[in-house]
XYZ file of C-alpha atoms in Angstrom:
736
model
C -18.782 -10.002 -75.420
C -18.473 -6.221 -75.653
C -22.128 -5.940 -74.747
C -21.523 -8.076 -71.661
C -18.667 -5.846 -70.578
C -20.824 -2.795 -71.130
C -23.716 -4.213 -69.124
C -21.409 -5.204 -66.292
C -19.879 -1.752 -66.248
C -23.287 -0.110 -66.290
C -24.492 -2.268 -63.364
C -21.657 -1.180 -61.045
C -22.319 1.947 -58.991
C -20.170 4.942 -59.803
C -17.126 5.422 -57.654
C -17.792 7.640 -54.619
C -16.321 11.059 -55.178
C -13.921 12.069 -52.430
C -15.272 14.957 -50.414
C -13.162 18.095 -50.400
C -12.794 19.779 -47.026
C -13.170 23.518 -46.591
C -9.978 25.502 -46.411
C -8.648 26.600 -43.034
C -9.856 30.218 -43.331
C -13.412 29.268 -44.369
C -13.517 26.533 -41.748
C -12.537 28.980 -39.009
C -15.037 31.634 -40.183
C -17.688 28.998 -40.931
C -18.137 30.255 -44.505
C -19.183 28.281 -47.561
C -16.115 27.124 -49.471
C -16.028 25.693 -53.001
C -13.734 22.982 -54.258
C -11.551 25.191 -56.420
C -8.260 26.343 -54.946
C -7.695 29.106 -54.114
C -11.327 29.591 -53.131
C -13.281 32.758 -53.862
C -13.266 33.948 -50.238
C -9.481 33.707 -49.933
C -9.026 35.471 -53.295
C -11.219 38.388 -52.238
C -9.450 38.745 -48.891
C -6.067 38.318 -50.533
C -5.047 35.581 -48.091
C -3.357 32.271 -48.661
C -5.831 29.415 -49.201
C -4.542 26.513 -47.103
C -6.199 23.080 -47.283
C -7.521 21.358 -44.148
C -5.854 18.037 -43.360
C -8.373 15.219 -42.750
C -8.507 13.914 -39.183
C -6.708 10.589 -38.770
C -8.984 7.654 -38.162
C -8.536 5.715 -34.925
C -7.403 2.181 -35.601
C -8.304 -0.422 -32.992
C -6.528 -3.735 -32.898
C -8.917 -6.486 -33.993
C -7.957 -8.776 -31.093
C -8.564 -5.985 -28.608
C -12.021 -5.290 -30.055
C -12.858 -8.993 -29.988
C -11.809 -9.310 -26.338
C -13.911 -6.307 -25.356
C -16.940 -7.645 -27.234
C -16.598 -11.046 -25.561
C -16.265 -9.415 -22.160
C -19.348 -7.269 -22.730
C -21.326 -10.335 -23.782
C -20.143 -12.173 -20.657
C -21.204 -9.336 -18.363
C -24.575 -8.932 -20.057
C -25.209 -12.657 -19.679
C -24.798 -12.297 -15.914
C -27.446 -9.561 -15.751
C -29.829 -9.370 -18.730
C -30.914 -5.876 -17.673
C -27.446 -4.553 -18.503
C -28.100 -5.172 -22.170
C -30.852 -2.527 -21.974
C -28.599 0.208 -20.605
C -28.159 1.803 -24.002
C -31.891 2.525 -24.329
C -32.441 3.941 -20.864
C -33.113 7.609 -20.507
C -30.439 9.802 -19.035
C -32.634 10.703 -16.078
C -33.788 7.156 -15.439
C -31.894 4.233 -14.022
C -28.244 4.474 -13.090
C -25.665 4.055 -15.825
C -23.107 1.310 -15.972
C -20.489 3.502 -14.294
C -22.747 4.233 -11.363
C -23.182 0.510 -10.807
C -19.568 -0.383 -11.325
C -18.003 2.429 -9.327
C -19.931 3.320 -6.215
C -18.897 4.767 -2.906
C -20.285 4.205 0.509
C -20.673 7.931 0.864
C -19.540 11.066 -0.952
C -16.175 12.591 -0.236
C -17.758 15.245 1.916
C -20.439 12.954 3.349
C -21.918 13.599 6.734
C -21.964 10.050 8.046
C -20.607 10.373 11.585
C -19.547 6.737 11.700
C -17.334 6.917 8.618
C -13.759 5.802 8.979
C -11.372 8.077 7.126
C -7.940 7.169 5.856
C -6.438 9.505 8.407
C -7.783 11.806 11.056
C -7.414 14.630 8.553
C -10.284 15.824 6.441
C -10.654 14.459 2.907
C -9.360 17.719 1.466
C -6.102 17.232 3.366
C -5.390 13.832 1.867
C -2.500 13.670 -0.597
C -3.569 14.112 -4.191
C -1.957 13.607 -7.540
C -2.250 16.506 -9.990
C -4.443 15.425 -12.878
C -3.171 15.767 -16.414
C -6.228 17.668 -17.506
C -9.633 18.653 -16.292
C -11.214 16.041 -18.506
C -9.101 13.352 -16.863
C -10.924 13.524 -13.517
C -13.417 10.710 -13.944
C -14.693 8.042 -11.557
C -12.035 5.712 -12.891
C -9.369 7.949 -11.320
C -10.608 7.595 -7.765
C -9.866 5.025 -5.102
C -13.288 3.511 -4.528
C -14.063 0.703 -2.112
C -16.750 -1.320 -3.866
C -18.244 -2.123 -0.508
C -21.207 -4.149 -1.729
C -19.565 -5.730 -4.750
C -19.517 -9.505 -4.850
C -16.390 -9.810 -6.932
C -17.687 -12.741 -8.890
C -16.869 -16.342 -8.111
C -13.102 -15.883 -8.177
C -12.722 -18.088 -5.107
C -14.012 -21.030 -7.146
C -11.049 -20.850 -9.543
C -8.614 -21.622 -6.740
C -9.048 -25.348 -7.247
C -8.399 -24.951 -10.965
C -5.052 -23.211 -10.516
C -3.865 -24.866 -7.305
C -1.525 -27.162 -9.188
C 1.606 -25.486 -10.606
C 1.209 -27.604 -13.728
C -2.366 -26.517 -14.327
C -2.924 -24.311 -17.365
C -3.467 -20.632 -16.775
C -7.240 -20.026 -16.624
C -8.599 -17.908 -19.424
C -10.697 -16.077 -16.852
C -7.630 -14.943 -14.933
C -5.749 -14.079 -18.109
C -8.542 -11.857 -19.354
C -9.126 -9.936 -16.138
C -6.697 -7.165 -16.947
C -8.045 -6.729 -20.462
C -11.573 -6.449 -19.085
C -10.741 -3.947 -16.368
C -12.395 -0.561 -16.867
C -9.067 1.141 -16.232
C -7.056 -0.727 -18.854
C -6.642 1.147 -22.108
C -4.322 -1.398 -23.744
C -4.767 -5.129 -24.123
C -1.568 -6.347 -25.733
C 0.571 -8.615 -23.480
C 3.438 -6.140 -23.135
C 1.111 -3.269 -22.274
C -0.767 -5.477 -19.829
C 2.449 -6.257 -17.927
C 3.293 -2.557 -17.785
C -0.176 -1.751 -16.458
C -0.056 -4.467 -13.794
C 3.113 -3.024 -12.337
C 2.297 0.656 -12.829
C -1.031 0.308 -11.028
C 0.924 0.076 -7.776
C 3.810 2.231 -8.940
C 1.496 5.173 -9.629
C 0.420 5.340 -5.978
C 2.404 8.083 -4.174
C 4.688 6.799 -1.450
C 2.965 8.747 1.319
C -0.430 7.280 0.436
C 1.100 3.831 -0.035
C 2.419 4.116 3.511
C -1.083 4.937 4.756
C -2.491 1.874 3.006
C 0.208 -0.390 4.410
C -0.332 0.973 7.923
C -4.075 0.422 7.602
C -3.592 -3.218 6.640
C -1.049 -3.794 9.379
C -3.256 -2.267 12.085
C -6.574 -3.775 10.994
C -5.713 -7.113 9.398
C -2.130 -8.105 10.214
C -2.707 -7.471 13.929
C -5.374 -10.197 13.978
C -3.978 -12.545 11.319
C -0.156 -12.134 11.210
C 0.464 -14.733 8.502
C 2.743 -12.325 6.624
C 6.255 -11.771 7.919
C 6.086 -8.013 7.621
C 9.759 -7.368 6.895
C 9.623 -9.831 4.004
C 6.402 -8.342 2.674
C 7.869 -4.836 2.716
C 10.736 -6.073 0.554
C 8.164 -7.621 -1.840
C 6.377 -4.292 -1.921
C 9.449 -2.283 -2.868
C 10.622 -4.870 -5.395
C 7.268 -4.801 -7.188
C 6.988 -1.016 -7.178
C 10.466 -0.548 -8.583
C 10.873 -3.554 -10.868
C 11.541 -3.040 -14.550
C 9.342 -4.348 -17.346
C 11.772 -7.165 -18.012
C 11.523 -8.307 -14.370
C 7.727 -8.025 -14.192
C 7.026 -11.642 -15.063
C 9.491 -13.090 -12.561
C 8.135 -10.852 -9.795
C 4.454 -11.237 -10.654
C 3.892 -13.339 -7.517
C 4.962 -10.337 -5.444
C 2.509 -8.209 -7.366
C -0.353 -10.441 -6.214
C 0.377 -9.803 -2.543
C 0.922 -6.066 -2.999
C -2.256 -5.592 -5.034
C -4.375 -7.611 -2.608
C -2.996 -5.737 0.400
C -3.829 -2.421 -1.296
C -7.317 -3.634 -2.207
C -7.971 -4.920 1.312
C -6.739 -1.688 2.875
C -9.095 0.394 0.753
C -12.025 -1.834 1.688
C -11.037 -1.587 5.345
C -10.833 2.198 5.209
C -14.116 2.625 3.292
C -13.211 6.133 2.131
C -12.223 7.086 -1.435
C -9.485 9.577 -2.181
C -8.268 10.992 -5.494
C -5.001 9.282 -6.407
C -3.875 8.153 -9.815
C -6.245 6.080 -11.891
C -7.104 3.117 -9.664
C -9.584 1.915 -7.069
C -9.969 -1.036 -4.703
C -11.728 -3.090 -7.346
C -8.922 -2.572 -9.878
C -6.301 -3.667 -7.354
C -8.334 -6.755 -6.525
C -8.876 -7.793 -10.146
C -5.255 -7.121 -10.958
C -4.197 -9.252 -7.999
C -6.448 -12.127 -9.073
C -4.867 -11.979 -12.519
C -1.474 -12.473 -10.858
C -2.610 -15.330 -8.588
C -1.452 -18.099 -10.982
C 2.077 -16.701 -10.683
C 1.954 -17.385 -6.947
C 0.542 -20.887 -7.335
C 3.197 -21.753 -9.899
C 5.830 -21.278 -7.188
C 6.801 -24.496 -5.370
C 6.613 -22.836 -1.932
C 3.518 -24.228 -0.156
C 3.657 -21.568 2.561
C 3.405 -18.942 -0.166
C 0.238 -20.633 -1.444
C -1.243 -20.636 2.059
C -0.478 -16.958 2.471
C -2.213 -16.249 -0.833
C -5.366 -18.074 0.294
C -5.313 -16.253 3.620
C -4.950 -12.882 1.931
C -7.935 -13.626 -0.292
C -9.861 -14.519 2.865
C -8.885 -11.217 4.515
C -10.419 -9.381 1.575
C -13.529 -11.573 1.640
C -14.185 -10.893 5.334
C -15.136 -7.351 4.431
C -17.400 -8.242 1.523
C -21.091 -9.028 1.898
C -20.999 -12.660 0.796
C -21.679 -15.360 3.369
C -21.048 -18.086 0.789
C -17.731 -16.571 -0.261
C -16.418 -16.324 3.316
C -17.405 -19.880 4.200
C -15.911 -21.227 0.973
C -12.578 -19.432 1.339
C -12.221 -20.309 5.021
C -12.828 -23.975 4.266
C -10.458 -23.933 1.292
C -7.681 -22.364 3.333
C -7.774 -24.676 6.355
C -8.137 -27.775 4.191
C -5.131 -26.744 2.126
C -3.166 -26.419 5.375
C -4.261 -29.916 6.405
C -3.350 -31.254 2.973
C 0.156 -29.861 3.466
C 0.192 -31.223 7.058
C 0.813 -27.829 8.591
C -1.333 -28.909 11.551
C 1.259 -31.481 12.630
C 4.303 -30.672 14.734
C 5.939 -33.884 13.524
C 6.150 -32.658 9.925
C 8.046 -29.482 10.738
C 11.584 -29.395 9.307
C 14.542 -29.982 11.590
C 16.110 -26.774 12.844
C 19.602 -26.492 11.417
C 20.030 -22.724 11.320
C 18.203 -19.473 11.973
C 16.577 -19.545 8.523
C 14.808 -22.803 9.321
C 13.771 -21.431 12.711
C 12.244 -18.417 11.006
C 10.473 -20.586 8.414
C 8.911 -22.684 11.167
C 7.502 -19.568 12.827
C 5.930 -18.394 9.552
C 4.558 -21.895 8.989
C 2.923 -21.862 12.430
C 1.524 -18.402 11.898
C -0.068 -19.476 8.638
C -1.705 -22.556 10.104
C -3.039 -20.874 13.220
C -4.389 -17.939 11.215
C -6.221 -20.424 9.005
C -7.446 -22.156 12.168
C -8.750 -18.887 13.621
C -10.513 -18.099 10.375
C -12.135 -21.543 10.320
C -13.266 -21.219 13.955
C -14.596 -17.734 13.315
C -16.831 -19.147 10.578
C -17.769 -22.045 12.866
C -18.816 -19.668 15.661
C -20.690 -17.259 13.403
C -22.709 -19.827 11.449
C -22.883 -22.674 13.982
C -21.100 -25.034 11.585
C -18.798 -27.980 12.374
C -15.064 -27.199 12.261
C -13.039 -28.357 9.296
C -10.540 -30.227 11.483
C -11.040 -31.510 15.051
C -8.798 -30.050 17.735
C -7.697 -33.538 18.776
C -5.899 -33.952 15.437
C -3.777 -30.822 15.842
C -0.284 -31.104 17.320
C 1.214 -27.906 15.913
C 2.577 -25.508 18.512
C 1.662 -21.858 18.680
C 3.926 -19.241 17.179
C 6.144 -17.235 19.489
C 5.032 -13.990 21.122
C 7.716 -11.966 19.364
C 7.629 -8.747 17.369
C 8.491 -9.055 13.702
C 11.513 -6.838 14.196
C 12.814 -9.208 16.917
C 11.931 -12.483 15.234
C 15.036 -12.814 13.084
C 17.341 -11.870 15.955
C 15.671 -14.390 18.266
C 15.983 -17.105 15.614
C 19.676 -16.270 15.223
C 20.605 -16.496 18.906
C 18.452 -19.537 19.749
C 20.442 -22.790 19.535
C 19.037 -25.502 17.240
C 16.677 -27.838 19.039
C 15.360 -25.205 21.428
C 12.070 -23.339 20.874
C 11.959 -19.573 20.642
C 11.100 -17.982 23.964
C 8.073 -15.720 24.268
C 8.714 -12.080 25.024
C 7.556 -11.251 28.581
C 5.694 -8.191 27.359
C 3.101 -7.052 24.840
C 4.100 -7.491 21.174
C 2.530 -6.983 17.755
C 1.230 -10.592 17.811
C -0.063 -10.668 21.403
C -3.589 -9.718 20.346
C -3.560 -12.434 17.709
C -2.517 -14.988 20.329
C -5.316 -13.815 22.629
C -7.857 -14.293 19.845
C -6.375 -17.716 19.057
C -6.865 -18.756 22.669
C -10.490 -17.629 22.586
C -11.138 -19.387 19.263
C -9.762 -22.608 20.750
C -12.193 -22.275 23.669
C -15.052 -21.578 21.237
C -14.055 -24.684 19.308
C -14.302 -26.724 22.486
C -17.774 -25.339 23.144
C -18.918 -26.259 19.621
C -17.559 -29.778 20.000
C -20.226 -30.211 22.687
C -23.114 -28.064 21.476
C -23.028 -29.609 17.997
C -23.276 -33.156 19.316
C -26.406 -35.104 18.412
C -27.013 -35.864 22.107
C -26.395 -32.336 23.384
C -30.004 -31.764 24.474
C -30.175 -34.982 26.477
C -26.710 -35.112 28.035
C -25.106 -31.686 28.068
C -27.615 -28.837 27.867
C -28.390 -28.947 31.594
C -24.973 -30.151 32.702
C -22.780 -27.604 34.530
C -19.557 -29.636 34.511
C -18.274 -28.822 31.045
C -19.188 -25.161 31.446
C -17.113 -24.950 34.625
C -14.003 -25.989 32.756
C -14.735 -23.560 29.937
C -15.080 -20.743 32.471
C -11.765 -21.678 34.051
C -10.038 -21.299 30.687
C -11.790 -17.984 30.127
C -10.378 -16.785 33.435
C -6.916 -17.640 32.111
C -7.752 -15.708 28.964
C -8.688 -12.609 30.960
C -5.485 -12.833 32.986
C -3.317 -13.038 29.868
C -5.101 -10.116 28.279
C -4.435 -8.086 31.407
C -0.707 -8.808 31.195
C -0.159 -8.851 27.430
C -2.154 -5.906 26.105
C -1.777 -2.191 25.573
C -4.375 -0.224 27.587
C -3.939 2.763 25.271
C -4.525 0.921 22.015
C -7.763 1.039 20.052
C -9.393 -1.050 17.395
C -8.472 -4.699 16.972
C -5.678 -4.647 19.565
C -7.678 -2.900 22.272
C -8.797 -4.541 25.480
C -12.388 -3.682 24.561
C -12.201 -5.683 21.329
C -10.747 -8.662 23.187
C -13.473 -8.263 25.804
C -16.131 -8.362 23.110
C -14.816 -11.696 21.795
C -14.841 -12.938 25.373
C -18.545 -12.117 25.713
C -19.301 -13.765 22.379
C -17.727 -16.894 23.859
C -19.907 -16.633 26.944
C -22.933 -16.297 24.694
C -22.041 -19.622 23.053
C -22.316 -21.453 26.373
C -26.107 -21.147 26.347
C -28.496 -21.032 23.413
C -31.768 -20.342 25.250
C -34.920 -22.285 24.438
C -38.439 -21.839 25.811
C -37.622 -24.424 28.468
C -34.074 -23.421 29.444
C -34.614 -19.649 29.326
C -36.357 -19.745 32.727
C -33.131 -20.930 34.362
C -29.532 -19.730 34.203
C -29.591 -19.776 30.388
C -31.894 -16.756 30.187
C -30.076 -14.664 32.771
C -26.703 -15.632 31.320
C -27.720 -14.831 27.740
C -29.155 -11.439 28.708
C -25.887 -10.390 30.329
C -23.580 -11.738 27.628
C -25.562 -10.393 24.650
C -25.994 -7.003 26.336
C -22.269 -6.599 26.898
C -21.435 -7.835 23.375
C -23.687 -5.204 21.769
C -22.476 -2.359 23.979
C -18.803 -3.153 23.469
C -19.092 -3.467 19.716
C -20.860 -0.122 19.554
C -18.203 1.578 21.700
C -15.451 0.084 19.571
C -17.260 1.225 16.452
C -17.489 4.748 17.852
C -13.697 4.791 18.251
C -13.543 4.735 14.434
C -10.553 2.406 14.581
C -12.169 -0.720 13.150
C -13.639 -1.696 9.825
C -17.089 -3.179 9.539
C -16.570 -6.880 8.830
C -19.518 -8.799 7.440
C -19.255 -11.462 10.140
C -19.279 -8.742 12.804
C -22.619 -7.593 11.439
C -24.040 -11.125 11.560
C -22.841 -11.760 15.112
C -24.311 -8.452 16.281
C -27.651 -9.399 14.754
C -27.461 -12.751 16.532
C -26.712 -11.048 19.855
C -29.662 -8.678 19.450
C -32.045 -11.487 18.470
C -30.919 -13.571 21.468
C -31.592 -10.634 23.778
C -35.076 -10.082 22.333
C -35.839 -13.797 22.488
C -35.090 -13.892 26.206
C -37.681 -11.148 26.796
C -40.155 -12.836 24.457
C -39.857 -16.242 26.149
C -39.512 -15.198 29.822
C -42.614 -14.131 31.789
C -42.056 -11.143 34.117
C -42.364 -13.297 37.222
C -39.486 -15.511 36.014
C -37.073 -12.714 35.149
C -34.016 -11.971 37.251
C -32.828 -8.512 38.202
C -30.510 -8.500 35.181
C -33.558 -8.207 32.920
C -34.216 -4.798 34.532
C -30.680 -3.511 34.026
C -30.351 -0.105 32.370
C -27.794 -1.711 30.060
C -30.534 -3.700 28.300
C -32.325 -0.804 26.518
C -28.921 0.740 25.792
C -27.797 -2.532 24.209
C -30.911 -2.731 22.029
C -30.371 0.849 20.856
C -26.715 0.058 20.199
C -27.639 -3.007 18.149
C -30.204 -0.988 16.207
C -27.607 1.691 15.426
C -25.023 -0.882 14.395
C -27.412 -2.585 11.978
C -28.576 0.759 10.562
C -24.999 1.932 9.929
C -23.976 -1.331 8.312
C -27.141 -1.436 6.206
C -25.965 1.833 4.681
C -22.743 0.043 3.784
C -24.300 -3.175 2.507
C -27.652 -3.358 0.766
C -27.924 -7.023 1.722
C -28.066 -6.012 5.381
C -31.416 -4.235 4.933
C -33.299 -7.410 5.823
C -31.310 -7.805 9.064
C -31.978 -4.223 10.090
C -35.679 -4.389 9.221
C -36.334 -7.702 10.972
C -34.591 -6.553 14.138
C -36.507 -3.259 14.179
C -39.834 -5.039 13.710
C -39.148 -7.417 16.574
C -37.760 -4.725 18.874
C -40.936 -2.704 18.386
C -43.269 -5.618 19.122
C -41.480 -7.384 21.996
C -41.922 -5.367 25.212
C -39.175 -5.115 27.808
C -41.869 -4.677 30.460
C -45.260 -6.390 30.144
C -48.318 -4.288 30.917
C -50.401 -6.069 33.614
C -53.673 -4.842 32.125
C -52.765 -5.942 28.608
C -50.161 -8.711 28.505
C -48.787 -9.523 25.034
C -50.215 -12.514 23.231
C -48.330 -12.729 19.926
C -46.760 -10.534 17.264
C -49.178 -8.604 15.084
C -50.158 -10.119 11.749
C -48.666 -7.156 9.905
C -45.282 -7.688 11.554
C -45.373 -11.437 10.944
C -46.119 -10.965 7.240
C -43.349 -8.371 6.908
C -40.792 -10.661 8.562
C -41.861 -13.726 6.581
C -41.267 -11.829 3.338
C -37.653 -11.237 4.375
C -36.970 -14.709 5.765
C -35.669 -16.349 2.554
C -32.926 -13.745 2.160
C -32.251 -13.688 5.889
C -31.834 -17.469 6.099
C -29.217 -17.392 3.347
C -27.218 -14.794 5.276
C -27.577 -16.051 8.844
C -27.310 -19.868 8.482
C -27.103 -20.182 12.299
C -29.695 -22.796 13.242
C -30.336 -21.594 16.838
C -30.958 -18.015 15.731
C -33.259 -19.181 12.960
C -35.141 -21.307 15.486
C -35.619 -18.282 17.751
C -36.931 -16.229 14.845
C -39.304 -18.978 13.790
C -40.733 -19.317 17.297
C -41.197 -15.580 17.803
C -43.160 -15.045 14.593
C -45.233 -18.241 14.655
C -46.028 -18.870 18.323
C -47.717 -17.049 21.195
C -45.730 -15.319 23.922
C -44.896 -18.026 26.515
C -46.771 -16.321 29.337
C -48.230 -18.036 32.375
C -51.398 -16.316 33.590
C -52.336 -15.859 37.225
C -48.869 -16.487 38.682
C -48.051 -12.932 39.657
C -47.210 -13.904 43.234
C -44.233 -16.104 42.337
C -40.930 -14.915 43.805
C -38.330 -13.861 41.261
C -35.374 -16.216 40.848
C -31.957 -14.959 41.953
C -29.625 -13.429 39.402
C -26.659 -15.397 38.156
C -23.809 -13.099 39.083
C -20.389 -13.091 40.653
C -16.931 -14.236 39.656
C -15.955 -17.844 39.106
C -13.050 -18.998 41.272
C -13.340 -22.698 42.149
C -10.395 -23.827 40.023
C -6.722 -23.156 40.522
C -5.450 -20.994 37.689
C -1.955 -19.630 36.979
C -2.682 -16.470 38.941
C -1.087 -14.962 41.981
C -2.940 -13.075 44.692
C -2.073 -9.505 45.559
C -2.527 -7.935 48.956
C -6.186 -7.202 48.338
C -6.863 -10.871 47.620
C -7.753 -10.356 43.948
C -6.198 -12.426 41.225
C -3.428 -10.963 39.122
C -1.489 -12.562 36.263
C 1.731 -14.270 37.242
C 4.980 -12.980 35.855
C 5.921 -16.219 34.107
C 2.587 -16.753 32.352
C 3.206 -18.087 28.838
C 1.005 -18.393 25.789
C -0.323 -21.938 25.761
C -3.377 -23.375 24.113
C -6.255 -24.432 26.353
C -7.228 -28.091 26.483
C -3.972 -29.068 24.792
C -2.795 -31.507 27.516
C -6.045 -32.612 29.137
C -8.834 -33.010 26.584
C -12.413 -33.782 27.528
C -13.234 -37.446 28.096
C -16.660 -38.417 26.783
C -18.125 -41.584 28.243
C -21.704 -41.359 26.920
C -23.123 -40.110 30.213
C -21.292 -36.819 30.497
C -17.738 -35.623 30.943
C -15.119 -36.967 33.287
C -13.981 -33.814 35.000
C -11.631 -35.708 37.370
C -10.535 -33.403 40.173
C -12.576 -30.309 39.315
C -14.558 -28.695 42.110
C -18.189 -28.760 40.992
C -19.946 -27.348 44.045
C -22.994 -25.450 42.857
C -23.865 -24.189 39.413
C -21.348 -22.158 37.435
C -21.780 -18.458 37.972
C -21.685 -15.781 35.345
C -18.083 -14.521 35.395
C -19.091 -10.887 35.231
C -18.062 -8.204 32.781
C -14.606 -7.969 31.308
C -13.668 -5.280 33.833
C -10.513 -3.992 32.151
C -11.290 -0.420 33.246
C -10.230 -1.311 36.805
C -6.870 -2.731 35.764
C -3.837 -0.739 36.732
């Protein structure tokens, strides 16, 4: 037995001797120090020999380490190349930080089209003094992750839509996984969620709120701004104990901040947060909103997520969120006037106005997607009975609700308000919806493509639109409330009336499309040069579509069949404008490279003027191969079937040129102003139409819908003498 104990003792390794640290004096002088105390060096110098305290070891919570490891494994599974980052050379590929935090341009970049937070230079922006020089890292900068597809967060909406649904683990772990979170315990997470907004200085917070109000709220006023400002202050100033009960407010504040930073596209040093952090923090708080019983609050949350998505480079994400939002509104019957609550006091009157704003903003978003991608609408117009919201400023809305007796609707203000531009856009989206209800029909080519009747009625409504814009707009405003922006949407609508083919392009469709697409490109470029708009992803796609339509008209129309509008000096200017727009936006979004490259290849090969001695036959093989390589990615982005058809014809077929017909007389241009239908306009002394004083905001086609009988449209008493004429440019520069 003793031998066994001895053998066991002999087999165990000797205990590791604790290492003695050098004394303070030897450590400072970097001299050899023995273990005895006092050491020889201190004895010789007659100084006190003081021991060196060992450095405390960092202790990491085991749960925190586990969460980080799981998050790293999840991220590496999304991109296997990320698991190789640790073996890349320092001068090779970009590090994880350079992928996660990227800017559209450096602080002192030279991009002339950049939109700054203010008109001041970046150095004049408010800054927060850093705690130390080592604290100034990329994680302490507001960065708009302009080309970041923020995962598939929109797909979790269905999982958390029910208040009784369990909180998704994905949403619960977002804050722990954020690169700016240095604590993962629940109490610390709540503190971080609130302090992320609270750390933003008030002056910069005001800039962010103004940016959202001018560039998002002006088009989609689903938030009652006075109420949102109270949410903002409550969330900034709430205590830790109130954080959970006010978490739903935190969602809206974080998403507004994130959207503003994406809209502005310019980083500035402030605190420790960026647009991506605000977005992820907001998503983590989304279940708190959906747990509330207020359905309007849910709709506002979906709409706010859509506002953020509009400025991200994900076609799938935008389509998905737009569809989710409008279908949720239909599920809650917000599209029906009959389901509105009875007005008993001013509070109910105010709630009805917010309800209408939410539905019609969701409607506009759905119709925007419909127009951009040539998709069917999520709900037919004939099923909608909801009335439009009142043309009243937010500051006047509560007062108007208070003084209006129950049972009476709120009266529109007879002047321009903060929601007038939104109502203009709503009117145009309703007209676009009516166009799509015809162009998406299975029998469009046989019954409606060559029929002028339905286009006449559309043009009459567009004349009403122009008159309302003239009365209810601010000539001095820029950006999304400017007359130029509203004019651009007007020309997009005109462009929807004709989708030229090789057969129809020789008639009014070609001349019409050349004029409409030219004006759309020029106006977008001028608005972009004002530096008062963001660069929405759908705006990029529609500009590409306008440029392709313009090139297709020149590809498919022989010189002898072209009208004088083909020779307009605006045409080459519009092509240059479209090229510049695509180049600028390709710098913002890497996905847009294929759009820019395809347009440039076609613009170089398709001549505006054919050479008589050498007429074009077809695109060069080199150009065709280059475009075909980019088609798979381009198809996923564009979706629009007519545009894809035009591209397919241009790269696979010969130029549709007729030889030996040089003596044919050119057809007349389609020009002039449409005026065969009585509209709510009054005539001034010069005989021109001016908006009447009592013109109200009403939806088009709301009382007299189209009647389809299989052979066309019953237009009843409309005057249909002659073909519809192109209504001319949106000549707001001549308005007084």
